[in-house]
mmCIF file with all atom_site columns, C-alpha atoms in Angstrom:
data_model
loop_
_atom_site.group_PDB
_atom_site.id
_atom_site.type_symbol
_atom_site.label_atom_id
_atom_site.label_alt_id
_atom_site.label_comp_id
_atom_site.label_asym_id
_atom_site.label_entity_id
_atom_site.label_seq_id
_atom_site.pdbx_PDB_ins_code
_atom_site.Cartn_x
_atom_site.Cartn_y
_atom_site.Cartn_z
_atom_site.occupancy
_atom_site.B_iso_or_equiv
_atom_site.pdbx_formal_charge
_atom_site.auth_seq_id
_atom_site.auth_comp_id
_atom_site.auth_asym_id
_atom_site.auth_atom_id
_atom_site.pdbx_PDB_model_num
ATOM 1   C CA . MET A 1 1   ? 25.782  8.748   -0.343  1.00 0.00 ? 1   MET A CA 1
ATOM 2   C CA . HIS A 1 2   ? 25.410  5.055   0.503   1.00 0.00 ? 2   HIS A CA 1
ATOM 3   C CA . THR A 1 3   ? 26.759  2.578   -2.061  1.00 0.00 ? 3   THR A CA 1
ATOM 4   C CA . ASP A 1 4   ? 26.047  -1.116  -2.623  1.00 0.00 ? 4   ASP A CA 1
ATOM 5   C CA . GLN A 1 5   ? 23.017  -1.214  -0.327  1.00 0.00 ? 5   GLN A CA 1
ATOM 6   C CA . ILE A 1 6   ? 19.999  -3.508  -0.269  1.00 0.00 ? 6   ILE A CA 1
ATOM 7   C CA . LEU A 1 7   ? 16.938  -1.387  -1.042  1.00 0.00 ? 7   LEU A CA 1
ATOM 8   C CA . ILE A 1 8   ? 13.548  -2.981  -0.379  1.00 0.00 ? 8   ILE A CA 1
ATOM 9   C CA . PHE A 1 9   ? 10.638  -1.128  -1.959  1.00 0.00 ? 9   PHE A CA 1
ATOM 10  C CA . ASP A 1 10  ? 6.976   -1.106  -1.074  1.00 0.00 ? 10  ASP A CA 1
ATOM 11  C CA . ALA A 1 11  ? 4.716   -1.131  -4.142  1.00 0.00 ? 11  ALA A CA 1
ATOM 12  C CA . ASP A 1 12  ? 1.252   0.424   -3.690  1.00 0.00 ? 12  ASP A CA 1
ATOM 13  C CA . ASP A 1 13  ? 1.465   4.218   -3.282  1.00 0.00 ? 13  ASP A CA 1
ATOM 14  C CA . THR A 1 14  ? 5.259   4.071   -3.260  1.00 0.00 ? 14  THR A CA 1
ATOM 15  C CA . LEU A 1 15  ? 5.905   2.937   -6.840  1.00 0.00 ? 15  LEU A CA 1
ATOM 16  C CA . TRP A 1 16  ? 2.432   3.374   -8.318  1.00 0.00 ? 16  TRP A CA 1
ATOM 17  C CA . GLU A 1 17  ? -0.893  4.988   -7.484  1.00 0.00 ? 17  GLU A CA 1
ATOM 18  C CA . ASN A 1 18  ? -3.307  2.745   -5.641  1.00 0.00 ? 18  ASN A CA 1
ATOM 19  C CA . ASN A 1 19  ? -5.341  4.073   -2.742  1.00 0.00 ? 19  ASN A CA 1
ATOM 20  C CA . VAL A 1 20  ? -6.609  7.110   -4.624  1.00 0.00 ? 20  VAL A CA 1
ATOM 21  C CA . LEU A 1 21  ? -8.607  4.674   -6.789  1.00 0.00 ? 21  LEU A CA 1
ATOM 22  C CA . PHE A 1 22  ? -10.186 3.114   -3.704  1.00 0.00 ? 22  PHE A CA 1
ATOM 23  C CA . GLU A 1 23  ? -10.944 6.601   -2.359  1.00 0.00 ? 23  GLU A CA 1
ATOM 24  C CA . ARG A 1 24  ? -12.835 7.440   -5.544  1.00 0.00 ? 24  ARG A CA 1
ATOM 25  C CA . VAL A 1 25  ? -14.933 4.304   -5.115  1.00 0.00 ? 25  VAL A CA 1
ATOM 26  C CA . ILE A 1 26  ? -15.633 5.247   -1.503  1.00 0.00 ? 26  ILE A CA 1
ATOM 27  C CA . ASP A 1 27  ? -16.710 8.730   -2.560  1.00 0.00 ? 27  ASP A CA 1
ATOM 28  C CA . GLY A 1 28  ? -19.198 7.200   -4.986  1.00 0.00 ? 28  GLY A CA 1
ATOM 29  C CA . PHE A 1 29  ? -20.417 4.772   -2.336  1.00 0.00 ? 29  PHE A CA 1
ATOM 30  C CA . LEU A 1 30  ? -20.955 7.560   0.201   1.00 0.00 ? 30  LEU A CA 1
ATOM 31  C CA . ASP A 1 31  ? -22.771 9.661   -2.393  1.00 0.00 ? 31  ASP A CA 1
ATOM 32  C CA . TRP A 1 32  ? -25.157 6.746   -2.763  1.00 0.00 ? 32  TRP A CA 1
ATOM 33  C CA . VAL A 1 33  ? -25.747 5.612   0.826   1.00 0.00 ? 33  VAL A CA 1
ATOM 34  C CA . ALA A 1 34  ? -25.245 8.687   3.015   1.00 0.00 ? 34  ALA A CA 1
ATOM 35  C CA . THR A 1 35  ? -26.688 12.154  3.268   1.00 0.00 ? 35  THR A CA 1
ATOM 36  C CA . PRO A 1 36  ? -24.158 14.987  3.598   1.00 0.00 ? 36  PRO A CA 1
ATOM 37  C CA . ALA A 1 37  ? -24.852 15.160  7.345   1.00 0.00 ? 37  ALA A CA 1
ATOM 38  C CA . GLU A 1 38  ? -24.207 11.410  7.737   1.00 0.00 ? 38  GLU A CA 1
ATOM 39  C CA . ARG A 1 39  ? -21.174 11.202  5.473   1.00 0.00 ? 39  ARG A CA 1
ATOM 40  C CA . ASP A 1 40  ? -18.447 11.373  8.142   1.00 0.00 ? 40  ASP A CA 1
ATOM 41  C CA . ARG A 1 41  ? -20.223 8.906   10.411  1.00 0.00 ? 41  ARG A CA 1
ATOM 42  C CA . THR A 1 42  ? -20.701 6.472   7.542   1.00 0.00 ? 42  THR A CA 1
ATOM 43  C CA . ARG A 1 43  ? -17.059 6.768   6.539   1.00 0.00 ? 43  ARG A CA 1
ATOM 44  C CA . SER A 1 44  ? -16.015 5.985   10.112  1.00 0.00 ? 44  SER A CA 1
ATOM 45  C CA . LEU A 1 45  ? -18.294 2.951   10.042  1.00 0.00 ? 45  LEU A CA 1
ATOM 46  C CA . LEU A 1 46  ? -16.723 1.764   6.798   1.00 0.00 ? 46  LEU A CA 1
ATOM 47  C CA . ASN A 1 47  ? -13.223 2.288   8.213   1.00 0.00 ? 47  ASN A CA 1
ATOM 48  C CA . GLY A 1 48  ? -14.044 0.041   11.140  1.00 0.00 ? 48  GLY A CA 1
ATOM 49  C CA . ILE A 1 49  ? -15.489 -2.637  8.873   1.00 0.00 ? 49  ILE A CA 1
ATOM 50  C CA . GLU A 1 50  ? -12.422 -2.465  6.613   1.00 0.00 ? 50  GLU A CA 1
ATOM 51  C CA . ALA A 1 51  ? -10.111 -2.817  9.602   1.00 0.00 ? 51  ALA A CA 1
ATOM 52  C CA . ALA A 1 52  ? -11.955 -5.930  10.814  1.00 0.00 ? 52  ALA A CA 1
ATOM 53  C CA . ASN A 1 53  ? -12.182 -7.512  7.370   1.00 0.00 ? 53  ASN A CA 1
ATOM 54  C CA . SER A 1 54  ? -8.539  -6.796  6.543   1.00 0.00 ? 54  SER A CA 1
ATOM 55  C CA . ALA A 1 55  ? -7.437  -8.487  9.752   1.00 0.00 ? 55  ALA A CA 1
ATOM 56  C CA . ALA A 1 56  ? -9.629  -11.515 9.067   1.00 0.00 ? 56  ALA A CA 1
ATOM 57  C CA . LEU A 1 57  ? -9.555  -11.797 5.274   1.00 0.00 ? 57  LEU A CA 1
ATOM 58  C CA . GLY A 1 58  ? -6.542  -9.866  3.990   1.00 0.00 ? 58  GLY A CA 1
ATOM 59  C CA . TYR A 1 59  ? -6.323  -7.072  1.463   1.00 0.00 ? 59  TYR A CA 1
ATOM 60  C CA . GLY A 1 60  ? -7.362  -6.281  -2.078  1.00 0.00 ? 60  GLY A CA 1
ATOM 61  C CA . ALA A 1 61  ? -10.396 -5.510  -4.192  1.00 0.00 ? 61  ALA A CA 1
ATOM 62  C CA . THR A 1 62  ? -12.337 -8.643  -3.213  1.00 0.00 ? 62  THR A CA 1
ATOM 63  C CA . VAL A 1 63  ? -12.109 -7.883  0.495   1.00 0.00 ? 63  VAL A CA 1
ATOM 64  C CA . PHE A 1 64  ? -12.919 -4.237  -0.226  1.00 0.00 ? 64  PHE A CA 1
ATOM 65  C CA . ARG A 1 65  ? -16.073 -5.335  -2.058  1.00 0.00 ? 65  ARG A CA 1
ATOM 66  C CA . GLN A 1 66  ? -17.069 -7.360  0.998   1.00 0.00 ? 66  GLN A CA 1
ATOM 67  C CA . SER A 1 67  ? -16.506 -4.331  3.229   1.00 0.00 ? 67  SER A CA 1
ATOM 68  C CA . LEU A 1 68  ? -18.781 -2.160  1.103   1.00 0.00 ? 68  LEU A CA 1
ATOM 69  C CA . ALA A 1 69  ? -21.493 -4.821  1.176   1.00 0.00 ? 69  ALA A CA 1
ATOM 70  C CA . ASP A 1 70  ? -21.116 -5.254  4.944   1.00 0.00 ? 70  ASP A CA 1
ATOM 71  C CA . CYS A 1 71  ? -21.359 -1.502  5.450   1.00 0.00 ? 71  CYS A CA 1
ATOM 72  C CA . LEU A 1 72  ? -24.516 -1.326  3.352   1.00 0.00 ? 72  LEU A CA 1
ATOM 73  C CA . GLN A 1 73  ? -26.030 -4.211  5.304   1.00 0.00 ? 73  GLN A CA 1
ATOM 74  C CA . HIS A 1 74  ? -25.298 -2.418  8.574   1.00 0.00 ? 74  HIS A CA 1
ATOM 75  C CA . LEU A 1 75  ? -26.911 0.775   7.260   1.00 0.00 ? 75  LEU A CA 1
ATOM 76  C CA . ASN A 1 76  ? -29.941 -1.286  6.224   1.00 0.00 ? 76  ASN A CA 1
ATOM 77  C CA . ASP A 1 77  ? -30.430 -2.607  9.787   1.00 0.00 ? 77  ASP A CA 1
ATOM 78  C CA . GLY A 1 78  ? -29.011 -6.009  8.941   1.00 0.00 ? 78  GLY A CA 1
ATOM 79  C CA . ARG A 1 79  ? -30.873 -6.596  5.696   1.00 0.00 ? 79  ARG A CA 1
ATOM 80  C CA . THR A 1 80  ? -28.758 -8.484  3.179   1.00 0.00 ? 80  THR A CA 1
ATOM 81  C CA . PRO A 1 81  ? -28.037 -6.357  0.085   1.00 0.00 ? 81  PRO A CA 1
ATOM 82  C CA . THR A 1 82  ? -30.241 -7.183  -2.866  1.00 0.00 ? 82  THR A CA 1
ATOM 83  C CA . PRO A 1 83  ? -28.844 -8.368  -6.221  1.00 0.00 ? 83  PRO A CA 1
ATOM 84  C CA . ALA A 1 84  ? -29.454 -4.864  -7.562  1.00 0.00 ? 84  ALA A CA 1
ATOM 85  C CA . GLU A 1 85  ? -27.454 -3.358  -4.690  1.00 0.00 ? 85  GLU A CA 1
ATOM 86  C CA . HIS A 1 86  ? -24.620 -5.830  -5.227  1.00 0.00 ? 86  HIS A CA 1
ATOM 87  C CA . ALA A 1 87  ? -24.651 -4.892  -8.908  1.00 0.00 ? 87  ALA A CA 1
ATOM 88  C CA . ARG A 1 88  ? -24.369 -1.227  -7.989  1.00 0.00 ? 88  ARG A CA 1
ATOM 89  C CA . ILE A 1 89  ? -21.380 -1.982  -5.747  1.00 0.00 ? 89  ILE A CA 1
ATOM 90  C CA . ASP A 1 90  ? -19.775 -3.910  -8.603  1.00 0.00 ? 90  ASP A CA 1
ATOM 91  C CA . ALA A 1 91  ? -20.334 -0.956  -10.912 1.00 0.00 ? 91  ALA A CA 1
ATOM 92  C CA . LEU A 1 92  ? -18.568 1.315   -8.417  1.00 0.00 ? 92  LEU A CA 1
ATOM 93  C CA . LEU A 1 93  ? -15.649 -1.132  -8.339  1.00 0.00 ? 93  LEU A CA 1
ATOM 94  C CA . THR A 1 94  ? -15.194 -1.189  -12.122 1.00 0.00 ? 94  THR A CA 1
ATOM 95  C CA . PRO A 1 95  ? -12.167 1.195   -12.086 1.00 0.00 ? 95  PRO A CA 1
ATOM 96  C CA . LEU A 1 96  ? -10.290 -1.321  -9.908  1.00 0.00 ? 96  LEU A CA 1
ATOM 97  C CA . SER A 1 97  ? -10.667 -4.113  -12.462 1.00 0.00 ? 97  SER A CA 1
ATOM 98  C CA . ASN A 1 98  ? -8.151  -4.637  -15.252 1.00 0.00 ? 98  ASN A CA 1
ATOM 99  C CA . ARG A 1 99  ? -6.730  -1.187  -14.721 1.00 0.00 ? 99  ARG A CA 1
ATOM 100 C CA . GLN A 1 100 ? -3.501  0.207   -16.019 1.00 0.00 ? 100 GLN A CA 1
ATOM 101 C CA . VAL A 1 101 ? -0.772  0.757   -13.452 1.00 0.00 ? 101 VAL A CA 1
ATOM 102 C CA . GLU A 1 102 ? 0.068   4.444   -13.093 1.00 0.00 ? 102 GLU A CA 1
ATOM 103 C CA . LEU A 1 103 ? 3.642   4.863   -11.901 1.00 0.00 ? 103 LEU A CA 1
ATOM 104 C CA . ILE A 1 104 ? 4.341   7.711   -9.526  1.00 0.00 ? 104 ILE A CA 1
ATOM 105 C CA . PRO A 1 105 ? 6.385   10.435  -11.284 1.00 0.00 ? 105 PRO A CA 1
ATOM 106 C CA . GLY A 1 106 ? 10.091  9.715   -11.386 1.00 0.00 ? 106 GLY A CA 1
ATOM 107 C CA . VAL A 1 107 ? 9.848   6.080   -10.319 1.00 0.00 ? 107 VAL A CA 1
ATOM 108 C CA . ALA A 1 108 ? 10.965  4.404   -13.553 1.00 0.00 ? 108 ALA A CA 1
ATOM 109 C CA . ASP A 1 109 ? 14.070  6.554   -14.097 1.00 0.00 ? 109 ASP A CA 1
ATOM 110 C CA . THR A 1 110 ? 15.023  6.502   -10.431 1.00 0.00 ? 110 THR A CA 1
ATOM 111 C CA . LEU A 1 111 ? 14.815  2.713   -10.191 1.00 0.00 ? 111 LEU A CA 1
ATOM 112 C CA . GLY A 1 112 ? 16.871  2.371   -13.348 1.00 0.00 ? 112 GLY A CA 1
ATOM 113 C CA . ALA A 1 113 ? 19.648  4.474   -11.849 1.00 0.00 ? 113 ALA A CA 1
ATOM 114 C CA . LEU A 1 114 ? 19.505  2.784   -8.441  1.00 0.00 ? 114 LEU A CA 1
ATOM 115 C CA . ALA A 1 115 ? 19.606  -0.707  -9.947  1.00 0.00 ? 115 ALA A CA 1
ATOM 116 C CA . ASP A 1 116 ? 23.017  0.056   -11.424 1.00 0.00 ? 116 ASP A CA 1
ATOM 117 C CA . ARG A 1 117 ? 24.623  0.425   -8.010  1.00 0.00 ? 117 ARG A CA 1
ATOM 118 C CA . HIS A 1 118 ? 22.397  -1.346  -5.464  1.00 0.00 ? 118 HIS A CA 1
ATOM 119 C CA . HIS A 1 119 ? 20.457  -4.570  -4.889  1.00 0.00 ? 119 HIS A CA 1
ATOM 120 C CA . LEU A 1 120 ? 16.743  -3.845  -5.309  1.00 0.00 ? 120 LEU A CA 1
ATOM 121 C CA . LEU A 1 121 ? 13.941  -5.981  -3.876  1.00 0.00 ? 121 LEU A CA 1
ATOM 122 C CA . LEU A 1 122 ? 10.164  -5.535  -3.909  1.00 0.00 ? 122 LEU A CA 1
ATOM 123 C CA . LEU A 1 123 ? 8.003   -6.323  -0.890  1.00 0.00 ? 123 LEU A CA 1
ATOM 124 C CA . THR A 1 124 ? 4.245   -5.873  -1.169  1.00 0.00 ? 124 THR A CA 1
ATOM 125 C CA . LYS A 1 125 ? 1.290   -7.198  0.805   1.00 0.00 ? 125 LYS A CA 1
ATOM 126 C CA . GLY A 1 126 ? -2.106  -8.294  -0.414  1.00 0.00 ? 126 GLY A CA 1
ATOM 127 C CA . ASP A 1 127 ? -3.781  -10.865 -2.604  1.00 0.00 ? 127 ASP A CA 1
ATOM 128 C CA . GLN A 1 128 ? -1.134  -12.883 -4.458  1.00 0.00 ? 128 GLN A CA 1
ATOM 129 C CA . ASP A 1 129 ? -2.736  -12.787 -7.910  1.00 0.00 ? 129 ASP A CA 1
ATOM 130 C CA . GLU A 1 130 ? -3.856  -9.168  -7.631  1.00 0.00 ? 130 GLU A CA 1
ATOM 131 C CA . GLN A 1 131 ? -0.462  -7.896  -6.518  1.00 0.00 ? 131 GLN A CA 1
ATOM 132 C CA . GLN A 1 132 ? 1.430   -10.003 -9.062  1.00 0.00 ? 132 GLN A CA 1
ATOM 133 C CA . GLY A 1 133 ? -0.804  -8.608  -11.779 1.00 0.00 ? 133 GLY A CA 1
ATOM 134 C CA . LYS A 1 134 ? 0.123   -5.077  -10.800 1.00 0.00 ? 134 LYS A CA 1
ATOM 135 C CA . VAL A 1 135 ? 3.810   -5.934  -10.601 1.00 0.00 ? 135 VAL A CA 1
ATOM 136 C CA . THR A 1 136 ? 3.740   -7.413  -14.091 1.00 0.00 ? 136 THR A CA 1
ATOM 137 C CA . ALA A 1 137 ? 1.709   -4.543  -15.541 1.00 0.00 ? 137 ALA A CA 1
ATOM 138 C CA . SER A 1 138 ? 4.072   -1.983  -14.023 1.00 0.00 ? 138 SER A CA 1
ATOM 139 C CA . THR A 1 139 ? 6.866   -2.914  -16.507 1.00 0.00 ? 139 THR A CA 1
ATOM 140 C CA . ILE A 1 140 ? 9.470   -2.086  -13.846 1.00 0.00 ? 140 ILE A CA 1
ATOM 141 C CA . ASP A 1 141 ? 9.748   -5.547  -12.301 1.00 0.00 ? 141 ASP A CA 1
ATOM 142 C CA . HIS A 1 142 ? 13.008  -6.238  -14.172 1.00 0.00 ? 142 HIS A CA 1
ATOM 143 C CA . HIS A 1 143 ? 14.797  -3.835  -11.825 1.00 0.00 ? 143 HIS A CA 1
ATOM 144 C CA . PHE A 1 144 ? 14.205  -6.113  -8.819  1.00 0.00 ? 144 PHE A CA 1
ATOM 145 C CA . ARG A 1 145 ? 16.314  -9.133  -7.916  1.00 0.00 ? 145 ARG A CA 1
ATOM 146 C CA . GLY A 1 146 ? 13.334  -10.537 -6.054  1.00 0.00 ? 146 GLY A CA 1
ATOM 147 C CA . VAL A 1 147 ? 9.619   -9.868  -5.721  1.00 0.00 ? 147 VAL A CA 1
ATOM 148 C CA . HIS A 1 148 ? 8.007   -10.904 -2.435  1.00 0.00 ? 148 HIS A CA 1
ATOM 149 C CA . ILE A 1 149 ? 4.221   -10.833 -1.936  1.00 0.00 ? 149 ILE A CA 1
ATOM 150 C CA . VAL A 1 150 ? 3.094   -11.405 1.639   1.00 0.00 ? 150 VAL A CA 1
ATOM 151 C CA . ALA A 1 151 ? -0.217  -11.461 3.465   1.00 0.00 ? 151 ALA A CA 1
ATOM 152 C CA . GLU A 1 152 ? 0.920   -8.901  6.041   1.00 0.00 ? 152 GLU A CA 1
ATOM 153 C CA . LYS A 1 153 ? 3.964   -6.777  6.835   1.00 0.00 ? 153 LYS A CA 1
ATOM 154 C CA . SER A 1 154 ? 4.813   -7.363  10.471  1.00 0.00 ? 154 SER A CA 1
ATOM 155 C CA . VAL A 1 155 ? 8.052   -7.339  12.419  1.00 0.00 ? 155 VAL A CA 1
ATOM 156 C CA . ASP A 1 156 ? 8.240   -11.093 11.863  1.00 0.00 ? 156 ASP A CA 1
ATOM 157 C CA . THR A 1 157 ? 7.823   -10.574 8.104   1.00 0.00 ? 157 THR A CA 1
ATOM 158 C CA . TYR A 1 158 ? 10.916  -8.393  7.989   1.00 0.00 ? 158 TYR A CA 1
ATOM 159 C CA . ARG A 1 159 ? 12.906  -10.642 10.282  1.00 0.00 ? 159 ARG A CA 1
ATOM 160 C CA . GLN A 1 160 ? 12.014  -13.684 8.188   1.00 0.00 ? 160 GLN A CA 1
ATOM 161 C CA . LEU A 1 161 ? 12.917  -11.957 4.924   1.00 0.00 ? 161 LEU A CA 1
ATOM 162 C CA . THR A 1 162 ? 16.218  -10.822 6.424   1.00 0.00 ? 162 THR A CA 1
ATOM 163 C CA . ALA A 1 163 ? 17.015  -14.354 7.559   1.00 0.00 ? 163 ALA A CA 1
ATOM 164 C CA . ASP A 1 164 ? 15.860  -16.084 4.370   1.00 0.00 ? 164 ASP A CA 1
ATOM 165 C CA . LEU A 1 165 ? 17.928  -13.820 2.115   1.00 0.00 ? 165 LEU A CA 1
ATOM 166 C CA . GLY A 1 166 ? 20.869  -13.436 4.467   1.00 0.00 ? 166 GLY A CA 1
ATOM 167 C CA . LEU A 1 167 ? 20.551  -9.651  4.486   1.00 0.00 ? 167 LEU A CA 1
ATOM 168 C CA . ASP A 1 168 ? 22.807  -7.374  6.504   1.00 0.00 ? 168 ASP A CA 1
ATOM 169 C CA . PRO A 1 169 ? 20.427  -5.095  8.471   1.00 0.00 ? 169 PRO A CA 1
ATOM 170 C CA . GLY A 1 170 ? 23.017  -2.346  8.548   1.00 0.00 ? 170 GLY A CA 1
ATOM 171 C CA . ARG A 1 171 ? 23.004  -2.183  4.748   1.00 0.00 ? 171 ARG A CA 1
ATOM 172 C CA . THR A 1 172 ? 19.293  -2.893  4.221   1.00 0.00 ? 172 THR A CA 1
ATOM 173 C CA . TRP A 1 173 ? 16.698  -0.162  3.794   1.00 0.00 ? 173 TRP A CA 1
ATOM 174 C CA . MET A 1 174 ? 12.915  -0.480  3.647   1.00 0.00 ? 174 MET A CA 1
ATOM 175 C CA . ILE A 1 175 ? 11.431  2.280   1.489   1.00 0.00 ? 175 ILE A CA 1
ATOM 176 C CA . GLY A 1 176 ? 7.729   3.059   1.588   1.00 0.00 ? 176 GLY A CA 1
ATOM 177 C CA . ASN A 1 177 ? 4.825   5.379   2.259   1.00 0.00 ? 177 ASN A CA 1
ATOM 178 C CA . SER A 1 178 ? 3.091   3.523   5.084   1.00 0.00 ? 178 SER A CA 1
ATOM 179 C CA . PRO A 1 179 ? 4.154   4.258   8.658   1.00 0.00 ? 179 PRO A CA 1
ATOM 180 C CA . LYS A 1 180 ? 2.274   1.191   9.909   1.00 0.00 ? 180 LYS A CA 1
ATOM 181 C CA . SER A 1 181 ? 3.442   -1.401  7.368   1.00 0.00 ? 181 SER A CA 1
ATOM 182 C CA . ASP A 1 182 ? 6.684   -0.094  5.878   1.00 0.00 ? 182 ASP A CA 1
ATOM 183 C CA . ILE A 1 183 ? 8.453   1.964   8.510   1.00 0.00 ? 183 ILE A CA 1
ATOM 184 C CA . ALA A 1 184 ? 7.550   0.999   12.077  1.00 0.00 ? 184 ALA A CA 1
ATOM 185 C CA . PRO A 1 185 ? 7.840   -2.813  11.778  1.00 0.00 ? 185 PRO A CA 1
ATOM 186 C CA . ALA A 1 186 ? 10.978  -2.626  9.624   1.00 0.00 ? 186 ALA A CA 1
ATOM 187 C CA . ARG A 1 187 ? 12.640  -0.410  12.222  1.00 0.00 ? 187 ARG A CA 1
ATOM 188 C CA . ARG A 1 188 ? 11.662  -2.817  15.000  1.00 0.00 ? 188 ARG A CA 1
ATOM 189 C CA . ALA A 1 189 ? 13.180  -5.634  12.953  1.00 0.00 ? 189 ALA A CA 1
ATOM 190 C CA . GLY A 1 190 ? 16.490  -3.754  12.865  1.00 0.00 ? 190 GLY A CA 1
ATOM 191 C CA . LEU A 1 191 ? 16.371  -2.475  9.290   1.00 0.00 ? 191 LEU A CA 1
ATOM 192 C CA . ARG A 1 192 ? 17.011  1.072   8.178   1.00 0.00 ? 192 ARG A CA 1
ATOM 193 C CA . THR A 1 193 ? 14.090  2.959   6.669   1.00 0.00 ? 193 THR A CA 1
ATOM 194 C CA . VAL A 1 194 ? 13.135  5.645   4.174   1.00 0.00 ? 194 VAL A CA 1
ATOM 195 C CA . PHE A 1 195 ? 9.710   7.236   4.549   1.00 0.00 ? 195 PHE A CA 1
ATOM 196 C CA . ILE A 1 196 ? 8.194   8.851   1.438   1.00 0.00 ? 196 ILE A CA 1
ATOM 197 C CA . PRO A 1 197 ? 4.737   10.133  2.459   1.00 0.00 ? 197 PRO A CA 1
ATOM 198 C CA . HIS A 1 198 ? 1.863   9.967   0.005   1.00 0.00 ? 198 HIS A CA 1
ATOM 199 C CA . GLU A 1 199 ? -1.157  12.236  0.358   1.00 0.00 ? 199 GLU A CA 1
ATOM 200 C CA . HIS A 1 200 ? -3.557  9.365   -0.346  1.00 0.00 ? 200 HIS A CA 1
ATOM 201 C CA . THR A 1 201 ? -2.088  6.778   2.023   1.00 0.00 ? 201 THR A CA 1
ATOM 202 C CA . TRP A 1 202 ? -4.895  4.548   3.305   1.00 0.00 ? 202 TRP A CA 1
ATOM 203 C CA . VAL A 1 203 ? -6.198  5.750   6.660   1.00 0.00 ? 203 VAL A CA 1
ATOM 204 C CA . LEU A 1 204 ? -5.626  2.293   8.156   1.00 0.00 ? 204 LEU A CA 1
ATOM 205 C CA . GLU A 1 205 ? -1.913  2.580   7.329   1.00 0.00 ? 205 GLU A CA 1
ATOM 206 C CA . HIS A 1 206 ? -1.448  5.718   9.408   1.00 0.00 ? 206 HIS A CA 1
ATOM 207 C CA . GLU A 1 207 ? 0.625   5.505   12.593  1.00 0.00 ? 207 GLU A CA 1
ATOM 208 C CA . ASP A 1 208 ? 2.441   8.081   14.679  1.00 0.00 ? 208 ASP A CA 1
ATOM 209 C CA . LEU A 1 209 ? 6.115   7.325   14.237  1.00 0.00 ? 209 LEU A CA 1
ATOM 210 C CA . GLY A 1 210 ? 7.208   9.848   16.823  1.00 0.00 ? 210 GLY A CA 1
ATOM 211 C CA . PRO A 1 211 ? 10.775  11.184  16.862  1.00 0.00 ? 211 PRO A CA 1
ATOM 212 C CA . ASP A 1 212 ? 12.865  8.892   14.694  1.00 0.00 ? 212 ASP A CA 1
ATOM 213 C CA . GLU A 1 213 ? 16.256  10.167  13.642  1.00 0.00 ? 213 GLU A CA 1
ATOM 214 C CA . ALA A 1 214 ? 17.069  6.765   12.144  1.00 0.00 ? 214 ALA A CA 1
ATOM 215 C CA . THR A 1 215 ? 14.413  7.128   9.431   1.00 0.00 ? 215 THR A CA 1
ATOM 216 C CA . LEU A 1 216 ? 15.226  9.206   6.380   1.00 0.00 ? 216 LEU A CA 1
ATOM 217 C CA . GLN A 1 217 ? 12.158  11.159  5.235   1.00 0.00 ? 217 GLN A CA 1
ATOM 218 C CA . LEU A 1 218 ? 11.974  12.377  1.649   1.00 0.00 ? 218 LEU A CA 1
ATOM 219 C CA . GLY A 1 219 ? 9.489   14.545  -0.189  1.00 0.00 ? 219 GLY A CA 1
ATOM 220 C CA . ALA A 1 220 ? 9.503   12.675  -3.503  1.00 0.00 ? 220 ALA A CA 1
ATOM 221 C CA . PHE A 1 221 ? 10.751  9.391   -4.931  1.00 0.00 ? 221 PHE A CA 1
ATOM 222 C CA . PRO A 1 222 ? 13.548  10.844  -7.127  1.00 0.00 ? 222 PRO A CA 1
ATOM 223 C CA . GLU A 1 223 ? 15.199  12.295  -4.001  1.00 0.00 ? 223 GLU A CA 1
ATOM 224 C CA . LEU A 1 224 ? 16.493  8.782   -3.329  1.00 0.00 ? 224 LEU A CA 1
ATOM 225 C CA . LEU A 1 225 ? 19.243  9.487   -5.839  1.00 0.00 ? 225 LEU A CA 1
ATOM 226 C CA . ARG A 1 226 ? 20.726  12.100  -3.517  1.00 0.00 ? 226 ARG A CA 1
ATOM 227 C CA . HIS A 1 227 ? 21.262  9.477   -0.824  1.00 0.00 ? 227 HIS A CA 1
ATOM 228 C CA . PHE A 1 228 ? 21.785  6.228   -2.702  1.00 0.00 ? 228 PHE A CA 1
#
């Protein structure tokens, strides 16, 4: 068991449920705009639009709304969505607005125990106000010695955080569910990593990590207590 470590936690789909809510919106959107035979093709189209918009505009519900509207416009041969169609998109997005934060089972108790013997930090990407709202609503933010909200999680993000906080990479672990944002870039920045897969991880966060003996993979969040 490692003692007195720096544990950096991802937020969405590591500490609380997030992408499953977006998936429910997408299901409703596809029910509306695609026939069963066209559903997979339309989802692939939306994935491509989301990837482009995320790279250009960032993350969060506002960008997601834009992606749905862009997808609808593409399906309509370039016709701009009508006010009624925009209203229908907004209705689909209602569950993402002013929602309660649903912690993943075991998170609250596990963080409480870990905070007694380690230095805990939170690192999440996305819209500043949106992510801060979720952090505050989670009621677990008091466990973290610092909360860092960034536009993107790249190798440079981890290197900069390490330098700014004077972290020892050998004692610093990035813990998250996203191979693309949490594990691969943190490893390339020299940090140690803990991968906790989530069945609803966003498709754009998938990445083949390949053989990686340096990454600890766990089946559930409370298993951290066996190692830290």
